[in-house]
PDB file of C-alpha atoms in Angstrom:
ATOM      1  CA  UNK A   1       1.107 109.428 -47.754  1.00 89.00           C
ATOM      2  CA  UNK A   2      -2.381 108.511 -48.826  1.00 92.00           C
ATOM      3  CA  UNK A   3      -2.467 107.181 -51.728  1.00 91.00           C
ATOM      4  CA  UNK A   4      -6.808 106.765 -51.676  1.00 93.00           C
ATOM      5  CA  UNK A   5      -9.902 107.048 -49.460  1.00 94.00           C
ATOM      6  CA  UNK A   6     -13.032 106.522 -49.580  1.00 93.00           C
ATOM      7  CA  UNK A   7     -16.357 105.434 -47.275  1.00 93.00           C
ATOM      8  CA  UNK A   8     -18.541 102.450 -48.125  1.00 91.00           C
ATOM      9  CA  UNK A   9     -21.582 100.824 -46.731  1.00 88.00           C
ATOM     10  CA  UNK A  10     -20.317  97.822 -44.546  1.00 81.00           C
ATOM     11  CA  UNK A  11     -24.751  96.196 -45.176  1.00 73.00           C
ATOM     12  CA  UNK A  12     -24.886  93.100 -47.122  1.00 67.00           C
ATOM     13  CA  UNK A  13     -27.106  94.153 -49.015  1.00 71.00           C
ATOM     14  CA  UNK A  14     -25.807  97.438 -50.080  1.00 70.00           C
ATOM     15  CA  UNK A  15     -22.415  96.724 -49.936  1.00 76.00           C
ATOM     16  CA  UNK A  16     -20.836  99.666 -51.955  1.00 85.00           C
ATOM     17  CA  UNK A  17     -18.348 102.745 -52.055  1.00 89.00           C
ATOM     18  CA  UNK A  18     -20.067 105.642 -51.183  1.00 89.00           C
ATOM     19  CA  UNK A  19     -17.404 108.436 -51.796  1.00 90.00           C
ATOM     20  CA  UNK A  20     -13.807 107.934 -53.155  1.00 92.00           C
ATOM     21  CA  UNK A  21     -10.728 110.093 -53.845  1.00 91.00           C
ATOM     22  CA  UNK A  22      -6.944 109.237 -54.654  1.00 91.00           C
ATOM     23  CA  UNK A  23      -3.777 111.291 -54.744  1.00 88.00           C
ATOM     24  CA  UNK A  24      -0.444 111.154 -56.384  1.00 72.00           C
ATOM     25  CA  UNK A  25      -2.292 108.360 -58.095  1.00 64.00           C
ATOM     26  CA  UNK A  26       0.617 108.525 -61.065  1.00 59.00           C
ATOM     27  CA  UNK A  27       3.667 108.295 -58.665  1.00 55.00           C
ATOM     28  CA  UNK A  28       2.322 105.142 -57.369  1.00 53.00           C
ATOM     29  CA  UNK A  29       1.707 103.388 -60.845  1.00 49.00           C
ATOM     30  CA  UNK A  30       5.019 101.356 -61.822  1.00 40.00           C
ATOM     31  CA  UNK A  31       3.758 101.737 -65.435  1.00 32.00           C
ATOM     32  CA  UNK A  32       2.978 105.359 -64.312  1.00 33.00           C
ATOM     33  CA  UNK A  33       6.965 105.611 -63.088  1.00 34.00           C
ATOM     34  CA  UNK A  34       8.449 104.142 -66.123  1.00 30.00           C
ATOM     35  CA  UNK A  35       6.430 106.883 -68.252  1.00 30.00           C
ATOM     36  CA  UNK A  36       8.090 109.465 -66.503  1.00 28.00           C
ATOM     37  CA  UNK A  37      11.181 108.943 -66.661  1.00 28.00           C
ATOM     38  CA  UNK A  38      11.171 108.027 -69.954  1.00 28.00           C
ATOM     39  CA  UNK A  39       9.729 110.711 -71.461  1.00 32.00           C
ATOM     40  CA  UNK A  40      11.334 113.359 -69.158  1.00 36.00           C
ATOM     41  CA  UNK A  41       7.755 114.945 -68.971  1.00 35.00           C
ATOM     42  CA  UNK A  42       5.512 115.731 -65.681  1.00 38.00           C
ATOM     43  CA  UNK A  43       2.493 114.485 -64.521  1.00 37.00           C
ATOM     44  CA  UNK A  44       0.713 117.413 -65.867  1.00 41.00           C
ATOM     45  CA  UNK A  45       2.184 116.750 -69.297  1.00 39.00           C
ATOM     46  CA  UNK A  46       1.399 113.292 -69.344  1.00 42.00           C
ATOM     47  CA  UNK A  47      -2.681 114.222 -67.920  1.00 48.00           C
ATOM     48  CA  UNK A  48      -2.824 116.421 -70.986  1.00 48.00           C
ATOM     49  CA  UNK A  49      -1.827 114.018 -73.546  1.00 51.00           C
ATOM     50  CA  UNK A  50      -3.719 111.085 -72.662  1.00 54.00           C
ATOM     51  CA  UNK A  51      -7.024 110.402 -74.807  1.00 57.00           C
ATOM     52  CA  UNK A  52     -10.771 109.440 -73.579  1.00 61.00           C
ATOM     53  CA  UNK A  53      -9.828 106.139 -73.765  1.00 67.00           C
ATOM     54  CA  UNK A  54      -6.874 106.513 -71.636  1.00 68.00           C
ATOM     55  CA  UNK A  55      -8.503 108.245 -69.205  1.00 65.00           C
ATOM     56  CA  UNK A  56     -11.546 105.789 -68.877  1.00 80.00           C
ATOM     57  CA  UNK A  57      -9.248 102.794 -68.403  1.00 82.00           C
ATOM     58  CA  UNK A  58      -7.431 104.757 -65.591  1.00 80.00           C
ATOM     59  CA  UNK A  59     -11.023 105.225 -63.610  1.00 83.00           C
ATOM     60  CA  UNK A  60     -11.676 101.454 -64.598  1.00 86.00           C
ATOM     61  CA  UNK A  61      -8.149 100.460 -62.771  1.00 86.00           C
ATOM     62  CA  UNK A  62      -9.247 102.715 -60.145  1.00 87.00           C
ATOM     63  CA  UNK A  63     -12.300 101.535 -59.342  1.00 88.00           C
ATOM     64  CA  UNK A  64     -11.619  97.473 -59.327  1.00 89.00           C
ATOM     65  CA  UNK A  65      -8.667  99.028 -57.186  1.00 90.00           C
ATOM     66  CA  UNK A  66     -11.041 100.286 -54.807  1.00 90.00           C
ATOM     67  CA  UNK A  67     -13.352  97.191 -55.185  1.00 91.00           C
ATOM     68  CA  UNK A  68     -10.696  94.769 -54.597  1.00 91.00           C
ATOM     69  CA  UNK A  69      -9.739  96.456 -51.435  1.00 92.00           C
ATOM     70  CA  UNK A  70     -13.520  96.798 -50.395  1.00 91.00           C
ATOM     71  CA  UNK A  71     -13.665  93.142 -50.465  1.00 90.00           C
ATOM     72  CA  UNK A  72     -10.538  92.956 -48.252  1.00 92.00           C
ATOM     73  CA  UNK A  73     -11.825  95.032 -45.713  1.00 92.00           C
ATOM     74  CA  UNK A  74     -14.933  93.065 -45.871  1.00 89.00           C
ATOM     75  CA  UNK A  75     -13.036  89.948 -45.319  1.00 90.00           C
ATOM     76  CA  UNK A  76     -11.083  91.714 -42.646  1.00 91.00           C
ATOM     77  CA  UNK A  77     -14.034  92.871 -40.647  1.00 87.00           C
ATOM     78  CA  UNK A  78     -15.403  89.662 -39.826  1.00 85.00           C
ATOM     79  CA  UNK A  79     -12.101  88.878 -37.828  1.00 84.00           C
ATOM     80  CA  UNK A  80     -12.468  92.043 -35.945  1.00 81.00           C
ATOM     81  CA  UNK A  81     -14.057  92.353 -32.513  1.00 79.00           C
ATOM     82  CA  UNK A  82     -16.555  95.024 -32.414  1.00 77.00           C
ATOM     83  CA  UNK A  83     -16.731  97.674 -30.208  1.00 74.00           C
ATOM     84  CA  UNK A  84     -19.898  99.849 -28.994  1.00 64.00           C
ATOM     85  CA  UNK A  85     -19.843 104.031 -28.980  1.00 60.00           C
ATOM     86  CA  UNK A  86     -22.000 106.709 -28.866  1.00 52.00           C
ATOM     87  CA  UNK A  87     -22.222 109.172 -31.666  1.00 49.00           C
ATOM     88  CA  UNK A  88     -21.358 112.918 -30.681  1.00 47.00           C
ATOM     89  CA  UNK A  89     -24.522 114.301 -31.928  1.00 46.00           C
ATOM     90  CA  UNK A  90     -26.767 115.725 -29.754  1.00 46.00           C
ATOM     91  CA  UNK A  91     -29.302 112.453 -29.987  1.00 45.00           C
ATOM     92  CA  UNK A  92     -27.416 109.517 -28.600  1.00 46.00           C
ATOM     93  CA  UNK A  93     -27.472 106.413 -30.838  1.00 51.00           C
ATOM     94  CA  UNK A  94     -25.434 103.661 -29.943  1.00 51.00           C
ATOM     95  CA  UNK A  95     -23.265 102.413 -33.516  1.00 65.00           C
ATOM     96  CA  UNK A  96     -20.983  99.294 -33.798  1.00 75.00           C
ATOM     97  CA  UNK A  97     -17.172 100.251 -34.061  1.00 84.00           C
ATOM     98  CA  UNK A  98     -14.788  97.801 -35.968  1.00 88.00           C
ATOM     99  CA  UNK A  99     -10.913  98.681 -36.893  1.00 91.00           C
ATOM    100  CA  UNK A 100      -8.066  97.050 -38.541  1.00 93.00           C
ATOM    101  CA  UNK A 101      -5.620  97.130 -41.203  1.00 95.00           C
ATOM    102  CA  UNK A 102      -3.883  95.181 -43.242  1.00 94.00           C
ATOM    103  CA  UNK A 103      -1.172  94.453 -46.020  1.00 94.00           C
ATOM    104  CA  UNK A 104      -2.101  94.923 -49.535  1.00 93.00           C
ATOM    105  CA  UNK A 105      -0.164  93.516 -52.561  1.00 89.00           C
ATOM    106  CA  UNK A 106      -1.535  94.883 -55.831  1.00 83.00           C
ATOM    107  CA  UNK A 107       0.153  94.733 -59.351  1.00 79.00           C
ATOM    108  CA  UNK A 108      -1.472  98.623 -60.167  1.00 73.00           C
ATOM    109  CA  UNK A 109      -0.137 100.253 -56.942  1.00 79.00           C
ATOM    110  CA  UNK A 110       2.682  98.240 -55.444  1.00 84.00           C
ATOM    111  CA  UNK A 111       2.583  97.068 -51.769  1.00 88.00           C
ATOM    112  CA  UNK A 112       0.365  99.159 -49.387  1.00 93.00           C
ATOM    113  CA  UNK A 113      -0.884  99.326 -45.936  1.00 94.00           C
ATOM    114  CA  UNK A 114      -5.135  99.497 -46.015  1.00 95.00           C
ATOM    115  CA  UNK A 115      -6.313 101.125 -42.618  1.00 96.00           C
ATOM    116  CA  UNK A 116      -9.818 100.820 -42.224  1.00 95.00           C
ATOM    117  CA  UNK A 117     -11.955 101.759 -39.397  1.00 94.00           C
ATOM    118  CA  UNK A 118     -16.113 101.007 -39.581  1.00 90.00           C
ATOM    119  CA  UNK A 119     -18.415 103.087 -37.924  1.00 86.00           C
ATOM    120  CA  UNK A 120     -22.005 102.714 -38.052  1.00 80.00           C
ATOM    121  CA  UNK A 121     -23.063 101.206 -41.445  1.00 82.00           C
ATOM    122  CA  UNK A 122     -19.889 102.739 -43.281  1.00 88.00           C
ATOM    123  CA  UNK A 123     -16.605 102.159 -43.446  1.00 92.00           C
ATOM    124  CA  UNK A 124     -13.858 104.517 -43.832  1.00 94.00           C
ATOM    125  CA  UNK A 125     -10.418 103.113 -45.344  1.00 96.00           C
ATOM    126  CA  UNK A 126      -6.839 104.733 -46.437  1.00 96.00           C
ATOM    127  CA  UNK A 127      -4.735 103.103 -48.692  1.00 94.00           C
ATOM    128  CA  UNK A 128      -1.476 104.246 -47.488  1.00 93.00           C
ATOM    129  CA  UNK A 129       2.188 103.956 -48.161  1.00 91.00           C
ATOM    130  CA  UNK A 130       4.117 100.630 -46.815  1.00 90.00           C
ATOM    131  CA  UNK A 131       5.837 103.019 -44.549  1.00 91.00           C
ATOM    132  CA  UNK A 132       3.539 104.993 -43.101  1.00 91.00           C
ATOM    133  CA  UNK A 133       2.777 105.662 -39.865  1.00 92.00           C
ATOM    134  CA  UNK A 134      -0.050 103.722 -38.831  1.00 93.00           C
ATOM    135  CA  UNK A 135      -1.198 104.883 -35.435  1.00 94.00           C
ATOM    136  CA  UNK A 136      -0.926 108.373 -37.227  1.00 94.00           C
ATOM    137  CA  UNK A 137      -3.143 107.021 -40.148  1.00 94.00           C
ATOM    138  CA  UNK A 138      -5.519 105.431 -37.655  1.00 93.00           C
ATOM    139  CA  UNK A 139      -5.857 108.566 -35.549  1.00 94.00           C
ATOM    140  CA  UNK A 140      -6.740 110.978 -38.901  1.00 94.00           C
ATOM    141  CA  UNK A 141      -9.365 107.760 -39.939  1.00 93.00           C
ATOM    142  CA  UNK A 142     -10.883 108.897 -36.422  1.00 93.00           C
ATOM    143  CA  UNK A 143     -10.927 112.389 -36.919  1.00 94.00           C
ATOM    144  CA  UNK A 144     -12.607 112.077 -40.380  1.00 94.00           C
ATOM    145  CA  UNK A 145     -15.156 110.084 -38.367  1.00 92.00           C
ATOM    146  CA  UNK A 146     -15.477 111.993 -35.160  1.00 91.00           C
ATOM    147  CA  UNK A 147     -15.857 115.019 -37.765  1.00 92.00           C
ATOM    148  CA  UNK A 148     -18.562 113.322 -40.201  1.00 91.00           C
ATOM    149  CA  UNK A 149     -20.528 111.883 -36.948  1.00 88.00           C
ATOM    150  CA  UNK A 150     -20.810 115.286 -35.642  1.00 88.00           C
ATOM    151  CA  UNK A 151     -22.131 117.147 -38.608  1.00 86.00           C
ATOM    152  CA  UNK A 152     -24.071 114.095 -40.151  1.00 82.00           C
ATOM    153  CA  UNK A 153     -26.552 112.586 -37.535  1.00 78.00           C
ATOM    154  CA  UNK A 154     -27.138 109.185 -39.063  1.00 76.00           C
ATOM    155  CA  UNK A 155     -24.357 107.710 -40.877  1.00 76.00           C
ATOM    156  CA  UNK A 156     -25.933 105.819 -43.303  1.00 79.00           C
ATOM    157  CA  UNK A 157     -25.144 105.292 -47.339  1.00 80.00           C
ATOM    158  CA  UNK A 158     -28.509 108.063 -48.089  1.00 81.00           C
ATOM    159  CA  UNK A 159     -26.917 110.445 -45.968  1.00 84.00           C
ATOM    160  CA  UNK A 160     -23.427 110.531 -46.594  1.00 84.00           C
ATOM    161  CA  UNK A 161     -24.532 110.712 -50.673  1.00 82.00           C
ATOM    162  CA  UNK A 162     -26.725 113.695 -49.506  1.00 84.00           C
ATOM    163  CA  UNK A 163     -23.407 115.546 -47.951  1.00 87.00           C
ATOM    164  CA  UNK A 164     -20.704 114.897 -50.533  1.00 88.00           C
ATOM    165  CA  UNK A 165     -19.645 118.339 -50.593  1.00 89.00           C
ATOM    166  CA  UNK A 166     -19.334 118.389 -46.749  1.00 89.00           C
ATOM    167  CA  UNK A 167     -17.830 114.931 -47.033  1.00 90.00           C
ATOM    168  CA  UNK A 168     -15.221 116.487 -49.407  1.00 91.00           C
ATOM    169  CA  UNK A 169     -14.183 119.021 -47.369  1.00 92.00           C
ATOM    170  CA  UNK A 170     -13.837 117.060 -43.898  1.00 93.00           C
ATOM    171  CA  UNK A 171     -11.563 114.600 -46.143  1.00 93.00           C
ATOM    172  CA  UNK A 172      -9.218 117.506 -47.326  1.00 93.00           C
ATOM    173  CA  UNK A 173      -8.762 119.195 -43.795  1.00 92.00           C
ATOM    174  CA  UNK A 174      -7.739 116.585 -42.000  1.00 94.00           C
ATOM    175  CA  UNK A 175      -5.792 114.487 -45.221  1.00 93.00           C
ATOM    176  CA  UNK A 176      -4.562 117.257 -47.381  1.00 93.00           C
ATOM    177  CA  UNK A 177      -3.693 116.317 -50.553  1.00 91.00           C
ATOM    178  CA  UNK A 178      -3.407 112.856 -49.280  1.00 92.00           C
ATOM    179  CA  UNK A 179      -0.533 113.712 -46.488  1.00 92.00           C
ATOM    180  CA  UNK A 180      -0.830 112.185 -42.610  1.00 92.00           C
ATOM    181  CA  UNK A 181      -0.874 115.277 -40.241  1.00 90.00           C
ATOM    182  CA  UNK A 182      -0.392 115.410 -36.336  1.00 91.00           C
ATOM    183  CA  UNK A 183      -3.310 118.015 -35.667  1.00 91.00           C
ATOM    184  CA  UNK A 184      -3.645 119.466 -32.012  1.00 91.00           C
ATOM    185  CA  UNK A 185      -6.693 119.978 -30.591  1.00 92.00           C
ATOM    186  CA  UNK A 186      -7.432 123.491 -31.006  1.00 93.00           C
ATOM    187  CA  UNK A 187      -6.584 123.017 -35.286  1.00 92.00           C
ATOM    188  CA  UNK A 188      -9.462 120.528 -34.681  1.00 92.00           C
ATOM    189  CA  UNK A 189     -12.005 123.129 -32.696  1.00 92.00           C
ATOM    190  CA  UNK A 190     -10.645 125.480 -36.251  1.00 91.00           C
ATOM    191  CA  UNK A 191     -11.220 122.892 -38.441  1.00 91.00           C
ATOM    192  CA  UNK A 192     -15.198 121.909 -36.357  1.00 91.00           C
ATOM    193  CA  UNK A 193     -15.917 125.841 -36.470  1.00 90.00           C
ATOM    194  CA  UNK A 194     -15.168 126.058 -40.373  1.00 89.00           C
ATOM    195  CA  UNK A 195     -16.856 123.008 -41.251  1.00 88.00           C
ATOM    196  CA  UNK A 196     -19.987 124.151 -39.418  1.00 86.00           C
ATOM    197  CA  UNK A 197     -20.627 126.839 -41.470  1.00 84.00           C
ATOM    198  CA  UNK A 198     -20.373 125.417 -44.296  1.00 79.00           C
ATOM    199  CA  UNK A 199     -22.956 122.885 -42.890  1.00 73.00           C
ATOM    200  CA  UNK A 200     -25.246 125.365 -41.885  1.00 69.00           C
TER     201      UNK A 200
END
């Protein structure tokens, strides 16, 4: 399981997230566990209780989650030997490649796995479950990319902010709700077909 996404811009000088999501986001919280089974209520119930001020400081935790992690991957790129491709658009640029992952320890979500895979000036990361599979994780991070790089010529920051819907949906076809899918070839050709015309 996923527990968050998102794409930033790997430039120094724009170093930011781009697009973010998170799932089961409540399951993973230890506080968030203890509130459950407390109460006896669901996730739902809890959502609907909480005030503005509850809600705020959950995006707050959220985002120096993400930020925190951002800086990790930064850190974790500069150990990681890069590797050249060609985009699958129709005009061939040549884009700098970088993977990894490593082990995260956070007090808000517990220990994780962060898979990260750069492409181009963006990275694309998963915050996953300690157990998950990672060659599976890795291979959807390259789908997400293969897919983005195909309908968005230049992968830069502009861009990608000019194709959040599109974004959106590439993320929740080939992560549903967070969940780590094997996907055959011909779901992908589905999946490219669908995608283009909603790009179009």
């Amino acid at each position: 399981m996923v527990l968050a996404f998102f794409i930033a811009s790997v430039s120094e000088k724009t170093s930011r997230i781009i697009y973010s999501t998170f799932y089961g986001w409540n399951d993973a919280r230890q506080l968030g566990d203890v509130a459950l089974t407390t109460h006896g209520a669901d996730s739902s119930d809890l959502e609907s209780l909480r005030g503005p001020s509850e809600m705020n400081e959950e995006l707050k935790t959220r985002s120096d989650l993400l930020k925190r992690v951002h800086q990790d991957v930064v850190e974790d790129m500069k150990n990681a030997p890069p590797e050249v491709s060609s985009s699958s658009s129709d005009v061939t640029v040549h884009l700098t490649e970088r993977k990894g992952q490593f082990f995260f320890r956070d007090a808000d979500v517990g220990d994780r796995i962060v898979m990260w895979h750069s492409f181009g000036e963006c990275s694309f990361v998963a915050i996953c479950d300690e157990t998950e599979n990672t060659a599976l994780a890795a291979h959807c991070l390259k789908l997400v990319i293969q897919s983005v790089s195909s309908h968005i010529i230049f992968l830069t920051p502009a861009e990608l902010n000019a194709k959040i819907g599109l974004l959106r949906s590439i993320v929740e076809l080939y992560m549903p709700s967070g969940r780590l899918l094997f996907i055959s070839q011909s779901t992908v050709k589905q999946y490219e077909q669908m995608l283009h015309k909603l790009a179009s």
